Amino acid sequence: AGAQQSATVATPVSGASPDLLPRFLLEPEDVYIVKNKPVSLACRATPATQIYFKCNGEWVHQGDHVTQHSTDRSTGLPVMEVRIEITRQQVEKIFGLEEYWCQCVAWSSSGTTKSQKAFVRIAYLRKNFEQEPTAREVSIEQGIVLPCRPPEGIPPAEVEWLRNEELVDPALDANVYVTPEHSLVLRQARLADTANYTCVAKNIVARRRSASAAITVYVNGGWSTWTQWSGCSTSCGRGWQKRSRTCTNPTPLNGGAFCEGQNVQKSACTTLCPVDGAWSEWSKWSVCGTECTHWRSRECSEPAPRNGGQECHGAELETRNCTSELCSPAAQGAEDVALYVGLIAVAVCLVLLLLVGVLVYCRKKGGLDADVADSSILTAGFQPVSIKPSKADNPGLLTIQPDLSTATMTYQGSLCPRQDGPAKLQLPNGHLLSPLGAGRHTLHHSSPAAEGADFVARLSTQSYFRSLPRGNTNMAYGTFNFLGGRLMIPNTGISLLIPPDAIPRGKIYEVYLTLHKHEEVRLPLAGCQTLLSPIVSCGPPGVLLTRPAILAMGHCVEASAENWSLRLKKQSCEGTWEDVLQLGAEPCTELYYCQLEAQACYIFTEQLGRFALVGESLSMAASKRLKLVLFAPAACPSLEYNIRVYCLSDTQDALKEVIQLEKQMGGQLIGAPRVLHFKDSYHNLRLSIHDMPSSLWKSKLLASYQEIPFYHIWSGLQPYLHCTFTLERLSPSTCELACKIWIWQVEGDGQSFTINFNIAKDTRFSDWLVPDSEVGSPALVGPSAFKIPFLIRQKIISSLDTPCARGADWRTLAQKLNLDSHLSFYASKPSPTAMILNLWEARHFPNGNLSQLAAAVAEVGKQDSALFAVSEAEC
């Protein structure tokens, strides 16, 4: 009872030293009750006259204490040690209110001291895992995540992983690590990783095993190279030869896909049979010679020996004496005279025939093509050229008003002619854009505002129409003459500039420009090649231009000479894709040239067709730009909410297509698109979601991240690649979402680069982010399609085309405009200055600054600068 009343600190004895306060040598520690076994708590203090335990604020009965007294040998002070036992029933009495705790209180003559609190908990471990690993089949080198959420327990269970009943130690295998959430991660699957994996959870109470998950690492088969063609199966006549390959590069393993395609190819072959020679009939005997002999001959030509056949046996010339009256010198002289007279007569006939041929050729040469000779087509199709000043202070502008409502022109010939020589390439669009064949084809000419239905109706009669897109969304078309013009596909960055005089005078062409979707055209790629631009067609095929047109389109390459080999590809008449230009090297042909800039490329071509820019990486440092775009529904009628993350090539046309697709699905853009530099490192793109309020939302994704395979992105042939994060609201009233999405490409050394999208409240209801619309109509004809007035253009060309010893010519202008990468291509054209101005027009329409161009021309020193001081307002 006396101990019970000493709950408060006693008043120190007068004169006692503060050093005599009790000091604990042993304090009670946290313990766990396993099953029904009681636990013991102990404390030891010096100097102490009394020690009692206090549990959950109540004093433990004196009879429950086991006390032991001793003396500290070093100080001589008394030492007191006390123990008590705690049972499971005592702890369960207060279960749910607070944790059970105990504390020691020690007394001395100077006062009291309290020990630390020791918590007593009932240890347990549930039987069922909250999440167990599941069996998977993965491709070799693919990342694997095996999730494991152990059963609930106190103390929390420790987790270890078994591979075929052997412990997995991340310290011994750098390819393996265990996340803080206890998931087992294999960075790159290996064949040796094919095994049964078990998650083991254990604490002081029990040891639990999850169900085993079988991981199968498979290898898809790959073809070896073809063997050489075998010899022909027959030694004479028609036979077969074959070559083979095996599915051993690599061999499919563990259920991997077998190689697709044939393992044997056969080809017909013909071995020429040997033919023995045979004599022809003997010729007639010749006239008797001066030596009274005549002769006859035969040839080994029926048949002649070939393919290793034997020659004819016997003599090919036979002579004998002649006994007729012709065997005399006089007769022989008369015969010689007759021979000479015959030869002279034959020569005269040949001269007459030659004269007749020359006259016929000259007569044909004098006749001109009707389309060229008949100049009335110009007066019928166009009004006379008139020079009108647009302003009083600018009298030098040329204005041409076309009136093309009634004109009709025809041209004749095949749209896919033979090659003219080694410098000429076959025209494009083979079986996809088949030639129209020989004959005359009428090009109906309408006004620039012609209805699209009329154009498509006329186009559908041509054989190449079947490969063109249906609808006007990705097509532009117009009717053009020698004045030139421009076609543009809005919001794609794709345009076609037809410069003045590119179309011969007297000709009128209907020209189209189309953007192909990836599923419409098959572009074969090999090795590390990747598509870097949209696939664009301009036509009709077979239209030959006298000056190069300029095709502009975007690309997604981070170009550098040491990392990339870039090639311009064009589809041939037979439908195969051919390399027509290697960028960075001197052009090997005068037909094509490509000006590559940071976001776009400008292709000079004299032959219309289908084009694409393809790159082959030379090192793992090569990268291409991806545009990362997030979309989510504008409304959320259910508890589920989907966020879609698109990984697109960084070109305007790709973003346009995805925005149109999402608009049909009811999605809205979240935030501004981001750019990611995707390297040729063979590593996949990973996406994960973080920092989501767990009290409002939860993710339905089982794995910690999603992946897009490397080759799906690198090839560039699979558009609209995306991952979907499905979230679930815990309450229907939740309408705000804040989270972070990480997107990264894991490198071989473990480093990563991350792009964060912050989705704050109300941003998902933001307006559509649509690319800036291009100014103007999809088709512009004549002077309205160009920034530089016609008369000023002609003056610049006439002034700078002539080479100047001081360098004040077109070469200096190219340097001033930073267009001097390949001066040899400009020099190969009749007017290098026109090529430079055409490229300036293609790069700067419609926002080009004429004042800057005029200043560059003035600096050349070849022309009066005041002549070109033309502002944009004046034009």
mmCIF file of N, CA, C and O in Angstrom, residues 153-210:
data_model
loop_
_atom_site.group_PDB
_atom_site.id
_atom_site.type_symbol
_atom_site.label_atom_id
_atom_site.label_comp_id
_atom_site.label_asym_id
_atom_site.label_seq_id
_atom_site.Cartn_x
_atom_site.Cartn_y
_atom_site.Cartn_z
ATOM 1 N N GLY A 153 0.864 -8.481 -41.158
ATOM 2 C CA GLY A 153 1.447 -9.097 -39.983
ATOM 3 C C GLY A 153 2.112 -8.099 -39.073
ATOM 4 O O GLY A 153 2.400 -6.956 -39.459
ATOM 5 N N ILE A 154 2.325 -8.527 -37.812
ATOM 6 C CA ILE A 154 3.074 -7.747 -36.819
ATOM 7 C C ILE A 154 4.082 -8.705 -36.195
ATOM 8 O O ILE A 154 3.693 -9.764 -35.657
ATOM 9 N N PRO A 155 5.357 -8.377 -36.252
ATOM 10 C CA PRO A 155 5.963 -7.263 -36.991
ATOM 11 C C PRO A 155 5.814 -7.470 -38.494
ATOM 12 O O PRO A 155 5.551 -8.582 -38.937
ATOM 13 N N PRO A 156 5.963 -6.386 -39.307
ATOM 14 C CA PRO A 156 5.797 -6.542 -40.761
ATOM 15 C C PRO A 156 6.722 -7.623 -41.302
ATOM 16 O O PRO A 156 7.872 -7.768 -40.879
ATOM 17 N N ALA A 157 6.175 -8.375 -42.245
ATOM 18 C CA ALA A 157 6.917 -9.505 -42.788
ATOM 19 C C ALA A 157 8.081 -9.038 -43.660
ATOM 20 O O ALA A 157 7.982 -8.036 -44.362
ATOM 21 N N GLU A 158 9.166 -9.766 -43.587
ATOM 22 C CA GLU A 158 10.273 -9.588 -44.509
ATOM 23 C C GLU A 158 10.048 -10.489 -45.722
ATOM 24 O O GLU A 158 9.470 -11.573 -45.607
ATOM 25 N N VAL A 159 10.482 -10.020 -46.898
ATOM 26 C CA VAL A 159 10.216 -10.731 -48.149
ATOM 27 C C VAL A 159 11.530 -11.152 -48.787
ATOM 28 O O VAL A 159 12.501 -10.364 -48.828
ATOM 29 N N GLU A 160 11.556 -12.381 -49.244
ATOM 30 C CA GLU A 160 12.674 -12.863 -50.049
ATOM 31 C C GLU A 160 12.122 -13.659 -51.213
ATOM 32 O O GLU A 160 10.967 -14.122 -51.172
ATOM 33 N N TRP A 161 12.909 -13.782 -52.282
ATOM 34 C CA TRP A 161 12.450 -14.449 -53.505
ATOM 35 C C TRP A 161 13.274 -15.717 -53.731
ATOM 36 O O TRP A 161 14.489 -15.744 -53.464
ATOM 37 N N LEU A 162 12.570 -16.748 -54.220
ATOM 38 C CA LEU A 162 13.208 -18.008 -54.567
ATOM 39 C C LEU A 162 13.072 -18.248 -56.059
ATOM 40 O O LEU A 162 11.996 -18.020 -56.637
ATOM 41 N N ARG A 163 14.173 -18.667 -56.679
ATOM 42 C CA ARG A 163 14.163 -19.088 -58.076
ATOM 43 C C ARG A 163 14.470 -20.591 -58.093
ATOM 44 O O ARG A 163 15.588 -20.996 -57.777
ATOM 45 N N ASN A 164 13.453 -21.368 -58.459
ATOM 46 C CA ASN A 164 13.590 -22.831 -58.405
ATOM 47 C C ASN A 164 14.102 -23.266 -57.031
ATOM 48 O O ASN A 164 15.033 -24.063 -56.903
ATOM 49 N N GLU A 165 13.476 -22.678 -55.986
ATOM 50 C CA GLU A 165 13.736 -23.001 -54.579
ATOM 51 C C GLU A 165 15.120 -22.564 -54.105
ATOM 52 O O GLU A 165 15.533 -22.917 -53.009
ATOM 53 N N GLU A 166 15.821 -21.766 -54.906
ATOM 54 C CA GLU A 166 17.099 -21.211 -54.474
ATOM 55 C C GLU A 166 16.941 -19.717 -54.260
ATOM 56 O O GLU A 166 16.275 -19.033 -55.042
ATOM 57 N N LEU A 167 17.585 -19.222 -53.214
ATOM 58 C CA LEU A 167 17.435 -17.823 -52.847
ATOM 59 C C LEU A 167 18.003 -16.907 -53.929
ATOM 60 O O LEU A 167 19.107 -17.131 -54.436
ATOM 61 N N VAL A 168 17.241 -15.855 -54.301
ATOM 62 C CA VAL A 168 17.687 -14.842 -55.259
ATOM 63 C C VAL A 168 18.382 -13.732 -54.486
ATOM 64 O O VAL A 168 17.769 -13.100 -53.615
ATOM 65 N N ASP A 169 19.646 -13.496 -54.784
ATOM 66 C CA ASP A 169 20.435 -12.487 -54.071
ATOM 67 C C ASP A 169 20.797 -11.366 -55.042
ATOM 68 O O ASP A 169 21.660 -11.541 -55.917
ATOM 69 N N PRO A 170 20.135 -10.194 -54.955
ATOM 70 C CA PRO A 170 20.467 -9.079 -55.869
ATOM 71 C C PRO A 170 21.920 -8.633 -55.766
ATOM 72 O O PRO A 170 22.453 -8.070 -56.717
ATOM 73 N N ALA A 171 22.565 -8.880 -54.651
ATOM 74 C CA ALA A 171 23.966 -8.466 -54.507
ATOM 75 C C ALA A 171 24.883 -9.275 -55.411
ATOM 76 O O ALA A 171 25.978 -8.815 -55.762
ATOM 77 N N LEU A 172 24.448 -10.476 -55.804
ATOM 78 C CA LEU A 172 25.278 -11.327 -56.657
ATOM 79 C C LEU A 172 24.873 -11.259 -58.125
ATOM 80 O O LEU A 172 25.565 -11.813 -58.970
ATOM 81 N N ASP A 173 23.772 -10.627 -58.448
ATOM 82 C CA ASP A 173 23.272 -10.563 -59.830
ATOM 83 C C ASP A 173 22.815 -9.142 -60.115
ATOM 84 O O ASP A 173 21.776 -8.692 -59.607
ATOM 85 N N ALA A 174 23.579 -8.402 -60.921
ATOM 86 C CA ALA A 174 23.255 -7.000 -61.214
ATOM 87 C C ALA A 174 22.001 -6.869 -62.063
ATOM 88 O O ALA A 174 21.439 -5.766 -62.159
ATOM 89 N N ASN A 175 21.548 -7.942 -62.660
ATOM 90 C CA ASN A 175 20.343 -7.874 -63.500
ATOM 91 C C ASN A 175 19.068 -7.941 -62.675
ATOM 92 O O ASN A 175 17.973 -7.808 -63.214
ATOM 93 N N VAL A 176 19.198 -8.141 -61.362
ATOM 94 C CA VAL A 176 18.034 -8.344 -60.494
ATOM 95 C C VAL A 176 18.052 -7.310 -59.381
ATOM 96 O O VAL A 176 19.116 -6.996 -58.828
ATOM 97 N N TYR A 177 16.879 -6.775 -59.054
ATOM 98 C CA TYR A 177 16.753 -5.973 -57.847
ATOM 99 C C TYR A 177 15.319 -6.071 -57.343
ATOM 100 O O TYR A 177 14.391 -6.412 -58.091
ATOM 101 N N VAL A 178 15.161 -5.804 -56.029
ATOM 102 C CA VAL A 178 13.851 -5.872 -55.381
ATOM 103 C C VAL A 178 13.455 -4.456 -54.990
ATOM 104 O O VAL A 178 14.231 -3.735 -54.337
ATOM 105 N N THR A 179 12.260 -4.040 -55.393
ATOM 106 C CA THR A 179 11.788 -2.689 -55.124
ATOM 107 C C THR A 179 11.355 -2.562 -53.668
ATOM 108 O O THR A 179 11.134 -3.576 -52.980
ATOM 109 N N PRO A 180 11.213 -1.329 -53.179
ATOM 110 C CA PRO A 180 10.691 -1.155 -51.809
ATOM 111 C C PRO A 180 9.307 -1.768 -51.618
ATOM 112 O O PRO A 180 8.914 -2.061 -50.493
ATOM 113 N N GLU A 181 8.541 -1.931 -52.688
ATOM 114 C CA GLU A 181 7.225 -2.564 -52.592
ATOM 115 C C GLU A 181 7.315 -4.079 -52.698
ATOM 116 O O GLU A 181 6.303 -4.757 -52.898
ATOM 117 N N HIS A 182 8.537 -4.652 -52.631
ATOM 118 C CA HIS A 182 8.806 -6.089 -52.622
ATOM 119 C C HIS A 182 8.650 -6.738 -53.994
ATOM 120 O O HIS A 182 8.647 -7.965 -54.092
ATOM 121 N N SER A 183 8.512 -5.974 -55.070
ATOM 122 C CA SER A 183 8.431 -6.556 -56.409
ATOM 123 C C SER A 183 9.826 -6.960 -56.873
ATOM 124 O O SER A 183 10.811 -6.246 -56.630
ATOM 125 N N LEU A 184 9.901 -8.090 -57.560
ATOM 126 C CA LEU A 184 11.164 -8.561 -58.133
ATOM 127 C C LEU A 184 11.254 -8.068 -59.572
ATOM 128 O O LEU A 184 10.339 -8.304 -60.364
ATOM 129 N N VAL A 185 12.341 -7.383 -59.909
ATOM 130 C CA VAL A 185 12.519 -6.789 -61.233
ATOM 131 C C VAL A 185 13.729 -7.433 -61.897
ATOM 132 O O VAL A 185 14.826 -7.474 -61.302
ATOM 133 N N LEU A 186 13.515 -7.968 -63.100
ATOM 134 C CA LEU A 186 14.606 -8.441 -63.946
ATOM 135 C C LEU A 186 14.786 -7.411 -65.052
ATOM 136 O O LEU A 186 13.885 -7.218 -65.878
ATOM 137 N N ARG A 187 15.921 -6.734 -65.056
ATOM 138 C CA ARG A 187 16.108 -5.635 -66.004
ATOM 139 C C ARG A 187 16.007 -6.115 -67.452
ATOM 140 O O ARG A 187 15.332 -5.502 -68.269
ATOM 141 N N GLN A 188 16.667 -7.194 -67.786
ATOM 142 C CA GLN A 188 16.626 -7.762 -69.138
ATOM 143 C C GLN A 188 16.552 -9.281 -68.998
ATOM 144 O O GLN A 188 17.450 -9.909 -68.430
ATOM 145 N N ALA A 189 15.462 -9.834 -69.515
ATOM 146 C CA ALA A 189 15.253 -11.269 -69.372
ATOM 147 C C ALA A 189 16.319 -12.044 -70.139
ATOM 148 O O ALA A 189 16.664 -11.712 -71.273
ATOM 149 N N ARG A 190 16.844 -13.096 -69.488
ATOM 150 C CA ARG A 190 17.821 -13.993 -70.090
ATOM 151 C C ARG A 190 17.231 -15.394 -70.115
ATOM 152 O O ARG A 190 16.283 -15.703 -69.390
ATOM 153 N N LEU A 191 17.807 -16.250 -70.950
ATOM 154 C CA LEU A 191 17.321 -17.619 -71.009
ATOM 155 C C LEU A 191 17.453 -18.301 -69.649
ATOM 156 O O LEU A 191 16.611 -19.123 -69.258
ATOM 157 N N ALA A 192 18.505 -17.953 -68.906
ATOM 158 C CA ALA A 192 18.701 -18.560 -67.594
ATOM 159 C C ALA A 192 17.641 -18.127 -66.595
ATOM 160 O O ALA A 192 17.497 -18.739 -65.531
ATOM 161 N N ASP A 193 16.893 -17.062 -66.906
ATOM 162 C CA ASP A 193 15.846 -16.600 -66.002
ATOM 163 C C ASP A 193 14.555 -17.395 -66.143
ATOM 164 O O ASP A 193 13.588 -17.113 -65.427
ATOM 165 N N THR A 194 14.494 -18.334 -67.056
ATOM 166 C CA THR A 194 13.323 -19.213 -67.158
ATOM 167 C C THR A 194 13.304 -20.127 -65.939
ATOM 168 O O THR A 194 14.190 -20.976 -65.751
ATOM 169 N N ALA A 195 12.294 -19.952 -65.071
ATOM 170 C CA ALA A 195 12.255 -20.696 -63.811
ATOM 171 C C ALA A 195 10.909 -20.456 -63.143
ATOM 172 O O ALA A 195 10.068 -19.680 -63.634
ATOM 173 N N ASN A 196 10.720 -21.130 -61.979
ATOM 174 C CA ASN A 196 9.565 -20.903 -61.119
ATOM 175 C C ASN A 196 9.982 -19.958 -59.995
ATOM 176 O O ASN A 196 10.962 -20.223 -59.279
ATOM 177 N N TYR A 197 9.249 -18.870 -59.844
ATOM 178 C CA TYR A 197 9.587 -17.855 -58.856
ATOM 179 C C TYR A 197 8.543 -17.882 -57.738
ATOM 180 O O TYR A 197 7.329 -17.936 -57.999
ATOM 181 N N THR A 198 9.028 -17.835 -56.485
ATOM 182 C CA THR A 198 8.158 -17.876 -55.312
ATOM 183 C C THR A 198 8.514 -16.721 -54.402
ATOM 184 O O THR A 198 9.699 -16.457 -54.125
ATOM 185 N N CYS A 199 7.487 -16.029 -53.944
ATOM 186 C CA CYS A 199 7.667 -14.938 -52.979
ATOM 187 C C CYS A 199 7.464 -15.512 -51.577
ATOM 188 O O CYS A 199 6.437 -16.150 -51.301
ATOM 189 N N VAL A 200 8.420 -15.301 -50.682
ATOM 190 C CA VAL A 200 8.382 -15.838 -49.313
ATOM 191 C C VAL A 200 8.322 -14.673 -48.336
ATOM 192 O O VAL A 200 9.180 -13.773 -48.371
ATOM 193 N N ALA A 201 7.285 -14.679 -47.455
ATOM 194 C CA ALA A 201 7.137 -13.653 -46.417
ATOM 195 C C ALA A 201 7.304 -14.324 -45.057
ATOM 196 O O ALA A 201 6.727 -15.398 -44.811
ATOM 197 N N LYS A 202 8.045 -13.709 -44.154
ATOM 198 C CA LYS A 202 8.284 -14.315 -42.841
ATOM 199 C C LYS A 202 8.487 -13.243 -41.789
ATOM 200 O O LYS A 202 8.961 -12.137 -42.060
ATOM 201 N N ASN A 203 8.040 -13.573 -40.569
ATOM 202 C CA ASN A 203 8.364 -12.802 -39.370
ATOM 203 C C ASN A 203 8.552 -13.787 -38.224
ATOM 204 O O ASN A 203 8.682 -15.002 -38.446
ATOM 205 N N ILE A 204 8.526 -13.316 -36.982
ATOM 206 C CA ILE A 204 8.828 -14.191 -35.843
ATOM 207 C C ILE A 204 7.728 -15.220 -35.611
ATOM 208 O O ILE A 204 7.938 -16.185 -34.861
ATOM 209 N N VAL A 205 6.576 -15.029 -36.222
ATOM 210 C CA VAL A 205 5.458 -15.940 -35.992
ATOM 211 C C VAL A 205 5.481 -17.098 -36.973
ATOM 212 O O VAL A 205 5.368 -18.268 -36.592
ATOM 213 N N ALA A 206 5.607 -16.788 -38.274
ATOM 214 C CA ALA A 206 5.454 -17.834 -39.286
ATOM 215 C C ALA A 206 6.210 -17.446 -40.543
ATOM 216 O O ALA A 206 6.768 -16.340 -40.669
ATOM 217 N N ARG A 207 6.189 -18.365 -41.500
ATOM 218 C CA ARG A 207 6.813 -18.181 -42.824
ATOM 219 C C ARG A 207 5.797 -18.602 -43.875
ATOM 220 O O ARG A 207 5.321 -19.736 -43.855
ATOM 221 N N ARG A 208 5.413 -17.683 -44.746
ATOM 222 C CA ARG A 208 4.394 -17.951 -45.757
ATOM 223 C C ARG A 208 5.024 -17.944 -47.145
ATOM 224 O O ARG A 208 5.909 -17.137 -47.436
ATOM 225 N N ARG A 209 4.520 -18.831 -48.034
ATOM 226 C CA ARG A 209 4.981 -18.922 -49.426
ATOM 227 C C ARG A 209 3.824 -18.602 -50.360
ATOM 228 O O ARG A 209 2.703 -19.094 -50.164
ATOM 229 N N SER A 210 4.104 -17.795 -51.363
ATOM 230 C CA SER A 210 3.094 -17.520 -52.390
ATOM 231 C C SER A 210 3.043 -18.685 -53.369
ATOM 232 O O SER A 210 3.892 -19.590 -53.344
#
